PDB file of C-alpha atoms in Angstrom:
ATOM      1  CA  MET A   1       7.112   4.541  13.201  1.00 61.00           C
ATOM      2  CA  SER A   2       5.392   6.758  11.041  1.00 85.00           C
ATOM      3  CA  ALA A   3       2.317   6.322   9.454  1.00 94.00           C
ATOM      4  CA  LEU A   4       2.928   5.820   6.244  1.00 98.00           C
ATOM      5  CA  GLN A   5       6.237   4.244   6.162  1.00 97.00           C
ATOM      6  CA  GLY A   6       7.184   1.424   3.865  1.00 97.00           C
ATOM      7  CA  LYS A   7       3.894   3.013   1.530  1.00 98.00           C
ATOM      8  CA  VAL A   8       4.388   4.876  -1.903  1.00 98.00           C
ATOM      9  CA  ALA A   9       2.979   7.306  -3.206  1.00 99.00           C
ATOM     10  CA  LEU A  10       1.973   9.760  -6.083  1.00 99.00           C
ATOM     11  CA  VAL A  11       0.795  13.255  -6.185  1.00 99.00           C
ATOM     12  CA  THR A  12       0.232  15.038  -9.458  1.00 98.00           C
ATOM     13  CA  GLY A  13      -0.464  19.184  -9.992  1.00 98.00           C
ATOM     14  CA  ALA A  14       2.812  18.526  -7.129  1.00 98.00           C
ATOM     15  CA  SER A  15       4.870  21.857  -8.055  1.00 98.00           C
ATOM     16  CA  SER A  16       2.458  24.281  -6.371  1.00 97.00           C
ATOM     17  CA  GLY A  17      -0.051  25.403  -3.618  1.00 97.00           C
ATOM     18  CA  ILE A  18      -1.742  21.877  -2.256  1.00 98.00           C
ATOM     19  CA  GLY A  19      -0.220  19.224  -4.106  1.00 98.00           C
ATOM     20  CA  GLU A  20       3.059  21.168  -3.222  1.00 98.00           C
ATOM     21  CA  ALA A  21       2.093  20.764   0.702  1.00 98.00           C
ATOM     22  CA  THR A  22       0.669  16.963  -0.138  1.00 98.00           C
ATOM     23  CA  ALA A  23       3.778  15.958  -1.001  1.00 98.00           C
ATOM     24  CA  ARG A  24       5.564  17.492   1.559  1.00 98.00           C
ATOM     25  CA  MET A  25       2.789  15.903   4.302  1.00 98.00           C
ATOM     26  CA  LEU A  26       2.999  12.667   2.453  1.00 98.00           C
ATOM     27  CA  ALA A  27       7.718  12.414   2.977  1.00 98.00           C
ATOM     28  CA  ALA A  28       6.994  13.567   6.575  1.00 97.00           C
ATOM     29  CA  GLU A  29       4.601  10.647   7.223  1.00 97.00           C
ATOM     30  CA  GLY A  30       7.497   8.394   5.626  1.00 98.00           C
ATOM     31  CA  ALA A  31       6.222   7.986   2.397  1.00 98.00           C
ATOM     32  CA  ALA A  32       8.417   7.450  -0.263  1.00 98.00           C
ATOM     33  CA  VAL A  33       6.544  10.730  -2.833  1.00 98.00           C
ATOM     34  CA  ALA A  34       6.584  10.723  -6.599  1.00 98.00           C
ATOM     35  CA  VAL A  35       6.053  14.137  -7.423  1.00 98.00           C
ATOM     36  CA  ALA A  36       3.778  14.684 -10.981  1.00 98.00           C
ATOM     37  CA  ALA A  37       3.489  18.181 -12.465  1.00 98.00           C
ATOM     38  CA  ARG A  38       4.194  19.965 -15.722  1.00 97.00           C
ATOM     39  CA  ARG A  39       7.036  22.264 -14.471  1.00 97.00           C
ATOM     40  CA  VAL A  40       9.584  20.411 -13.528  1.00 98.00           C
ATOM     41  CA  GLU A  41      12.174  22.726 -12.359  1.00 97.00           C
ATOM     42  CA  ARG A  42       9.809  22.956  -9.300  1.00 98.00           C
ATOM     43  CA  LEU A  43       9.783  19.447  -9.115  1.00 98.00           C
ATOM     44  CA  ARG A  44      13.355  19.015  -8.670  1.00 98.00           C
ATOM     45  CA  ALA A  45      13.840  21.718  -6.505  1.00 98.00           C
ATOM     46  CA  LEU A  46      10.884  20.058  -4.261  1.00 98.00           C
ATOM     47  CA  ALA A  47      12.935  16.585  -4.607  1.00 98.00           C
ATOM     48  CA  ASP A  48      16.103  17.994  -3.311  1.00 98.00           C
ATOM     49  CA  GLU A  49      13.934  19.641  -0.120  1.00 98.00           C
ATOM     50  CA  LEU A  50      12.984  16.192   0.288  1.00 98.00           C
ATOM     51  CA  ALA A  51      15.567  14.143  -0.100  1.00 98.00           C
ATOM     52  CA  ALA A  52      17.719  16.189   2.182  1.00 98.00           C
ATOM     53  CA  ALA A  53      15.009  15.566   4.699  1.00 97.00           C
ATOM     54  CA  GLY A  54      15.615  11.399   3.648  1.00 97.00           C
ATOM     55  CA  ALA A  55      12.546  11.025   2.052  1.00 98.00           C
ATOM     56  CA  LYS A  56      12.906   8.796  -1.299  1.00 98.00           C
ATOM     57  CA  VAL A  57      11.404  10.764  -4.001  1.00 98.00           C
ATOM     58  CA  HIS A  58      10.768  10.180  -8.081  1.00 98.00           C
ATOM     59  CA  VAL A  59       9.889  13.020 -10.612  1.00 98.00           C
ATOM     60  CA  VAL A  60       7.915  12.875 -12.815  1.00 98.00           C
ATOM     61  CA  GLU A  61       7.308  15.310 -15.833  1.00 98.00           C
ATOM     62  CA  LEU A  62       3.692  15.342 -16.582  1.00 98.00           C
ATOM     63  CA  ASP A  63       0.731  16.340 -18.529  1.00 98.00           C
ATOM     64  CA  VAL A  64      -2.379  14.626 -17.190  1.00 98.00           C
ATOM     65  CA  THR A  65      -3.972  15.759 -20.311  1.00 98.00           C
ATOM     66  CA  ASP A  66      -2.500  13.031 -22.493  1.00 98.00           C
ATOM     67  CA  PRO A  67      -3.509   9.432 -21.363  1.00 98.00           C
ATOM     68  CA  ALA A  68      -0.400   8.087 -22.773  1.00 98.00           C
ATOM     69  CA  ALA A  69       1.921  10.180 -20.320  1.00 98.00           C
ATOM     70  CA  ALA A  70      -0.517   8.730 -17.257  1.00 98.00           C
ATOM     71  CA  GLN A  71       0.194   5.517 -17.953  1.00 98.00           C
ATOM     72  CA  GLU A  72       3.995   6.393 -18.199  1.00 98.00           C
ATOM     73  CA  ALA A  73       3.707   8.437 -15.145  1.00 98.00           C
ATOM     74  CA  VAL A  74       2.467   5.641 -13.135  1.00 98.00           C
ATOM     75  CA  ARG A  75       4.562   3.005 -15.123  1.00 98.00           C
ATOM     76  CA  SER A  76       7.504   4.832 -13.723  1.00 98.00           C
ATOM     77  CA  THR A  77       6.743   5.665  -9.984  1.00 98.00           C
ATOM     78  CA  VAL A  78       6.155   1.042 -10.125  1.00 98.00           C
ATOM     79  CA  GLU A  79       9.416   1.098 -11.252  1.00 98.00           C
ATOM     80  CA  ALA A  80      11.483   3.608  -9.132  1.00 98.00           C
ATOM     81  CA  LEU A  81       9.231   3.228  -5.946  1.00 98.00           C
ATOM     82  CA  GLY A  82       8.482  -0.514  -6.087  1.00 98.00           C
ATOM     83  CA  GLY A  83       5.035  -0.180  -6.309  1.00 98.00           C
ATOM     84  CA  LEU A  84       1.975   2.474  -5.408  1.00 98.00           C
ATOM     85  CA  ASP A  85       0.041   2.225  -2.500  1.00 98.00           C
ATOM     86  CA  ILE A  86      -1.264   6.388  -3.003  1.00 99.00           C
ATOM     87  CA  LEU A  87      -2.329   8.229  -5.262  1.00 99.00           C
ATOM     88  CA  VAL A  88      -3.462  12.076  -5.378  1.00 99.00           C
ATOM     89  CA  ASN A  89      -5.044  13.351  -8.126  1.00 98.00           C
ATOM     90  CA  ASN A  90      -4.248  17.093  -7.376  1.00 98.00           C
ATOM     91  CA  ALA A  91      -3.855  18.651 -10.959  1.00 98.00           C
ATOM     92  CA  GLY A  92      -6.427  21.492 -11.970  1.00 97.00           C
ATOM     93  CA  LEU A  93      -7.250  24.620 -12.821  1.00 97.00           C
ATOM     94  CA  MET A  94      -9.592  27.229 -12.388  1.00 97.00           C
ATOM     95  CA  LEU A  95     -10.538  29.310 -15.011  1.00 97.00           C
ATOM     96  CA  LEU A  96     -13.782  31.352 -13.920  1.00 97.00           C
ATOM     97  CA  GLY A  97     -16.025  33.442 -16.230  1.00 97.00           C
ATOM     98  CA  PRO A  98     -19.376  33.836 -17.188  1.00 98.00           C
ATOM     99  CA  ILE A  99     -20.943  31.349 -20.047  1.00 98.00           C
ATOM    100  CA  GLU A 100     -21.946  34.156 -22.135  1.00 97.00           C
ATOM    101  CA  GLY A 101     -19.196  34.984 -24.914  1.00 96.00           C
ATOM    102  CA  ALA A 102     -16.756  32.398 -22.957  1.00 97.00           C
ATOM    103  CA  ASP A 103     -13.570  31.301 -24.373  1.00 96.00           C
ATOM    104  CA  LEU A 104     -14.033  28.215 -25.668  1.00 97.00           C
ATOM    105  CA  THR A 105     -10.033  27.306 -24.946  1.00 97.00           C
ATOM    106  CA  ASP A 106     -11.095  28.090 -21.205  1.00 98.00           C
ATOM    107  CA  TRP A 107     -13.446  25.030 -20.935  1.00 98.00           C
ATOM    108  CA  THR A 108     -11.635  22.570 -22.640  1.00 98.00           C
ATOM    109  CA  ARG A 109      -8.420  23.132 -20.765  1.00 98.00           C
ATOM    110  CA  MET A 110     -10.249  22.717 -18.191  1.00 98.00           C
ATOM    111  CA  ILE A 111     -12.602  19.647 -18.920  1.00 98.00           C
ATOM    112  CA  ASP A 112      -9.243  18.037 -20.072  1.00 98.00           C
ATOM    113  CA  THR A 113      -7.571  18.357 -16.898  1.00 98.00           C
ATOM    114  CA  ASN A 114      -9.764  18.463 -14.287  1.00 98.00           C
ATOM    115  CA  VAL A 115     -12.131  15.759 -15.817  1.00 98.00           C
ATOM    116  CA  LEU A 116      -9.829  13.601 -18.497  1.00 98.00           C
ATOM    117  CA  GLY A 117      -6.536  14.161 -16.534  1.00 98.00           C
ATOM    118  CA  VAL A 118      -8.467  12.799 -13.101  1.00 98.00           C
ATOM    119  CA  LEU A 119      -9.980   9.394 -15.430  1.00 98.00           C
ATOM    120  CA  TYR A 120      -6.588   8.724 -16.704  1.00 98.00           C
ATOM    121  CA  MET A 121      -4.760   8.518 -13.699  1.00 99.00           C
ATOM    122  CA  THR A 122      -7.264   6.871 -11.772  1.00 98.00           C
ATOM    123  CA  ARG A 123      -7.804   4.068 -14.906  1.00 98.00           C
ATOM    124  CA  ALA A 124      -3.993   4.091 -15.421  1.00 98.00           C
ATOM    125  CA  ALA A 125      -3.430   3.355 -11.335  1.00 98.00           C
ATOM    126  CA  LEU A 126      -5.896   1.391 -10.819  1.00 98.00           C
ATOM    127  CA  PRO A 127      -4.321  -1.994 -11.319  1.00 98.00           C
ATOM    128  CA  HIS A 128      -1.437  -1.355  -8.953  1.00 98.00           C
ATOM    129  CA  LEU A 129      -4.271   0.382  -6.475  1.00 98.00           C
ATOM    130  CA  LEU A 130      -5.910  -2.850  -6.052  1.00 98.00           C
ATOM    131  CA  GLU A 131      -3.059  -4.858  -5.669  1.00 98.00           C
ATOM    132  CA  SER A 132      -1.468  -2.867  -2.835  1.00 98.00           C
ATOM    133  CA  ARG A 133      -5.046  -2.348  -1.675  1.00 98.00           C
ATOM    134  CA  GLY A 134      -4.523   0.766  -1.575  1.00 98.00           C
ATOM    135  CA  ILE A 135      -6.156   4.615  -2.176  1.00 98.00           C
ATOM    136  CA  ILE A 136      -6.798   7.211  -4.189  1.00 98.00           C
ATOM    137  CA  VAL A 137      -7.923  10.813  -2.631  1.00 98.00           C
ATOM    138  CA  GLN A 138      -9.209  13.235  -5.668  1.00 98.00           C
ATOM    139  CA  MET A 139      -8.892  16.950  -4.550  1.00 98.00           C
ATOM    140  CA  SER A 140     -12.120  18.435  -5.201  1.00 98.00           C
ATOM    141  CA  SER A 141     -13.820  21.791  -4.368  1.00 98.00           C
ATOM    142  CA  ILE A 142     -16.722  23.301  -2.478  1.00 97.00           C
ATOM    143  CA  ALA A 143     -17.236  23.959  -5.747  1.00 97.00           C
ATOM    144  CA  GLY A 144     -18.398  20.157  -6.601  1.00 98.00           C
ATOM    145  CA  ARG A 145     -21.006  21.214  -3.683  1.00 96.00           C
ATOM    146  CA  THR A 146     -22.093  24.618  -4.525  1.00 95.00           C
ATOM    147  CA  VAL A 147     -22.931  26.934  -6.982  1.00 96.00           C
ATOM    148  CA  VAL A 148     -22.154  30.453  -7.727  1.00 96.00           C
ATOM    149  CA  ARG A 149     -22.543  31.995 -10.748  1.00 96.00           C
ATOM    150  CA  ASN A 150     -19.188  32.821 -13.324  1.00 97.00           C
ATOM    151  CA  ALA A 151     -18.083  29.059 -12.748  1.00 97.00           C
ATOM    152  CA  GLY A 152     -20.832  27.342 -14.963  1.00 98.00           C
ATOM    153  CA  VAL A 153     -17.824  24.599 -16.414  1.00 98.00           C
ATOM    154  CA  TYR A 154     -15.102  25.102 -12.983  1.00 98.00           C
ATOM    155  CA  GLN A 155     -18.309  23.871 -11.110  1.00 98.00           C
ATOM    156  CA  ALA A 156     -19.709  21.323 -13.604  1.00 98.00           C
ATOM    157  CA  THR A 157     -15.876  19.545 -13.841  1.00 98.00           C
ATOM    158  CA  LYS A 158     -15.837  19.428 -10.051  1.00 98.00           C
ATOM    159  CA  PHE A 159     -19.447  17.610 -10.170  1.00 98.00           C
ATOM    160  CA  ALA A 160     -18.117  15.434 -12.545  1.00 98.00           C
ATOM    161  CA  VAL A 161     -15.247  14.405 -10.007  1.00 98.00           C
ATOM    162  CA  GLY A 162     -17.751  13.885  -7.257  1.00 98.00           C
ATOM    163  CA  ALA A 163     -20.027  11.547  -9.102  1.00 98.00           C
ATOM    164  CA  PHE A 164     -17.370   9.449 -11.164  1.00 98.00           C
ATOM    165  CA  SER A 165     -15.277   9.504  -7.882  1.00 98.00           C
ATOM    166  CA  GLU A 166     -18.844   7.966  -6.110  1.00 98.00           C
ATOM    167  CA  THR A 167     -18.657   5.315  -8.471  1.00 98.00           C
ATOM    168  CA  LEU A 168     -15.639   4.618  -8.540  1.00 98.00           C
ATOM    169  CA  ARG A 169     -15.653   4.110  -5.041  1.00 98.00           C
ATOM    170  CA  GLN A 170     -18.764   1.713  -5.528  1.00 98.00           C
ATOM    171  CA  GLU A 171     -16.966  -0.183  -7.747  1.00 98.00           C
ATOM    172  CA  VAL A 172     -14.072  -1.104  -5.716  1.00 98.00           C
ATOM    173  CA  THR A 173     -14.257  -0.527  -2.316  1.00 98.00           C
ATOM    174  CA  GLU A 174     -15.462  -4.480  -1.261  1.00 98.00           C
ATOM    175  CA  ARG A 175     -11.484  -4.946  -3.037  1.00 98.00           C
ATOM    176  CA  GLY A 176     -10.344  -2.908  -0.210  1.00 98.00           C
ATOM    177  CA  VAL A 177      -9.692   0.333  -2.179  1.00 98.00           C
ATOM    178  CA  ARG A 178     -10.660   3.486  -0.378  1.00 98.00           C
ATOM    179  CA  VAL A 179     -11.513   6.299  -2.339  1.00 98.00           C
ATOM    180  CA  VAL A 180     -11.791   9.893  -0.628  1.00 98.00           C
ATOM    181  CA  LEU A 181     -13.150  13.423  -1.874  1.00 98.00           C
ATOM    182  CA  ILE A 182     -11.357  16.403  -0.921  1.00 98.00           C
ATOM    183  CA  GLU A 183     -13.506  19.724  -1.169  1.00 98.00           C
ATOM    184  CA  PRO A 184     -11.554  23.237   0.128  1.00 98.00           C
ATOM    185  CA  GLY A 185     -13.086  25.977   0.106  1.00 97.00           C
ATOM    186  CA  THR A 186     -11.337  29.302  -0.730  1.00 96.00           C
ATOM    187  CA  THR A 187      -7.502  28.207  -0.809  1.00 97.00           C
ATOM    188  CA  ASP A 188      -4.095  30.716  -1.017  1.00 95.00           C
ATOM    189  CA  THR A 189      -2.816  29.013  -3.807  1.00 93.00           C
ATOM    190  CA  GLU A 190      -1.601  30.088  -7.661  1.00 90.00           C
ATOM    191  CA  LEU A 191      -5.112  28.871  -9.042  1.00 90.00           C
ATOM    192  CA  ARG A 192      -6.669  31.546  -8.987  1.00 92.00           C
ATOM    193  CA  THR A 193      -4.030  34.391 -10.977  1.00 91.00           C
ATOM    194  CA  HIS A 194      -4.869  31.412 -13.717  1.00 93.00           C
ATOM    195  CA  ILE A 195      -8.124  33.462 -14.574  1.00 96.00           C
ATOM    196  CA  THR A 196      -8.124  34.657 -17.819  1.00 95.00           C
ATOM    197  CA  HIS A 197     -11.529  36.489 -17.681  1.00 96.00           C
ATOM    198  CA  ALA A 198     -10.395  40.243 -16.238  1.00 96.00           C
ATOM    199  CA  PRO A 199     -13.887  41.514 -14.693  1.00 96.00           C
ATOM    200  CA  THR A 200     -14.568  37.899 -13.032  1.00 96.00           C
ATOM    201  CA  LYS A 201     -10.369  37.384 -11.367  1.00 96.00           C
ATOM    202  CA  ALA A 202     -10.898  41.301 -10.369  1.00 96.00           C
ATOM    203  CA  ALA A 203     -14.229  40.679  -8.624  1.00 95.00           C
ATOM    204  CA  PHE A 204     -12.488  37.191  -7.350  1.00 94.00           C
ATOM    205  CA  GLU A 205      -9.335  38.803  -5.960  1.00 94.00           C
ATOM    206  CA  GLU A 206     -11.733  41.259  -4.141  1.00 95.00           C
ATOM    207  CA  ARG A 207     -13.676  39.297  -2.735  1.00 91.00           C
ATOM    208  CA  VAL A 208     -11.148  36.429  -1.061  1.00 92.00           C
ATOM    209  CA  GLY A 209      -9.232  39.214  -0.298  1.00 93.00           C
ATOM    210  CA  ARG A 210     -11.695  40.405   2.165  1.00 95.00           C
ATOM    211  CA  ILE A 211     -11.327  37.057   4.303  1.00 95.00           C
ATOM    212  CA  ARG A 212      -9.095  34.543   6.226  1.00 96.00           C
ATOM    213  CA  ARG A 213      -8.194  32.096   3.196  1.00 97.00           C
ATOM    214  CA  LEU A 214      -6.836  28.465   4.296  1.00 97.00           C
ATOM    215  CA  SER A 215      -3.225  27.605   3.591  1.00 98.00           C
ATOM    216  CA  ALA A 216      -1.996  24.685   1.449  1.00 98.00           C
ATOM    217  CA  ASP A 217      -0.712  23.369   4.472  1.00 98.00           C
ATOM    218  CA  ASP A 218      -4.910  23.004   6.211  1.00 98.00           C
ATOM    219  CA  VAL A 219      -5.676  21.233   2.891  1.00 98.00           C
ATOM    220  CA  ALA A 220      -2.608  18.828   3.417  1.00 98.00           C
ATOM    221  CA  GLU A 221      -3.807  17.712   6.598  1.00 98.00           C
ATOM    222  CA  ALA A 222      -7.240  17.364   5.681  1.00 98.00           C
ATOM    223  CA  VAL A 223      -5.498  14.463   2.920  1.00 98.00           C
ATOM    224  CA  ARG A 224      -3.147  13.212   6.095  1.00 98.00           C
ATOM    225  CA  TYR A 225      -6.371  12.331   7.636  1.00 98.00           C
ATOM    226  CA  ALA A 226      -7.946  10.627   5.538  1.00 98.00           C
ATOM    227  CA  VAL A 227      -4.788   8.524   4.149  1.00 98.00           C
ATOM    228  CA  THR A 228      -3.339   7.655   7.904  1.00 98.00           C
ATOM    229  CA  ALA A 229      -6.776   6.515   8.652  1.00 97.00           C
ATOM    230  CA  PRO A 230      -7.307   2.713   9.452  1.00 96.00           C
ATOM    231  CA  PRO A 231      -7.639   0.163   5.880  1.00 96.00           C
ATOM    232  CA  HIS A 232     -11.194  -0.892   7.568  1.00 97.00           C
ATOM    233  CA  ALA A 233     -11.958   3.234   7.825  1.00 97.00           C
ATOM    234  CA  THR A 234     -12.604   5.374   4.591  1.00 97.00           C
ATOM    235  CA  VAL A 235     -12.713   8.899   5.177  1.00 98.00           C
ATOM    236  CA  GLN A 236     -15.107   9.445   1.827  1.00 97.00           C
ATOM    237  CA  GLU A 237     -15.357  12.767   1.874  1.00 98.00           C
ATOM    238  CA  ILE A 238     -13.881  15.767   3.530  1.00 98.00           C
ATOM    239  CA  LEU A 239     -15.306  19.742   3.174  1.00 98.00           C
ATOM    240  CA  VAL A 240     -12.890  21.823   4.469  1.00 98.00           C
ATOM    241  CA  ARG A 241     -13.749  25.690   3.947  1.00 96.00           C
ATOM    242  CA  PRO A 242     -12.505  29.192   5.568  1.00 97.00           C
ATOM    243  CA  THR A 243     -14.307  30.137   8.697  1.00 97.00           C
ATOM    244  CA  ASP A 244     -15.282  33.729   6.933  1.00 95.00           C
ATOM    245  CA  GLN A 245     -16.696  32.038   3.814  1.00 92.00           C
ATOM    246  CA  ALA A 246     -20.620  32.780   4.180  1.00 85.00           C
TER     247      ALA A 246
END
């Protein structure tokens, strides 16, 4: 029997990159998977692929910055798939640039998605995860551990996710809910293509072009390890970075 047979997972930001790879991994391990994101056509293509391989899949159009939408995403997942055992808070933005003269829209978009989105989804899912003694996976970043220039607000959002997750762990661990923090280094996804500050984007592309980057599947493997651990063992935190990343 597959490790997650009979389990139900909800993955945000599942239309590309780490979220898409994680949804595939969870389905391959036997879980029924709700795939959630704003780009619903991509979700439908992914759902068709997973269903063809025998998985039970539910598509959820979701903007995590809307608390009512977060609540509805959880409700529809439970209704369609029969419960909720794993929440993967993966949706995120990385809009790098200097603090001086920054576009405030970039800041609010990151805070709304990377921080409030995690909070809204966690709050909505928690009653069901307490009932199932489930798992919350928070997709953070190496930027939640170490600071570099031209990434101030992005890093602030990821430090916030780490602090929130540890507080949550302390509040729910004795009730059987496991909280997992995944912190990838440079990963080959669409994330960096969304950077709006042209000089920072060019410098970032030049820097990461010199190293062997992680793949989304590499990060999904870290998620697999955490969510398939036995119930008495919490894989609390995984930092995975490219070997070439100094």
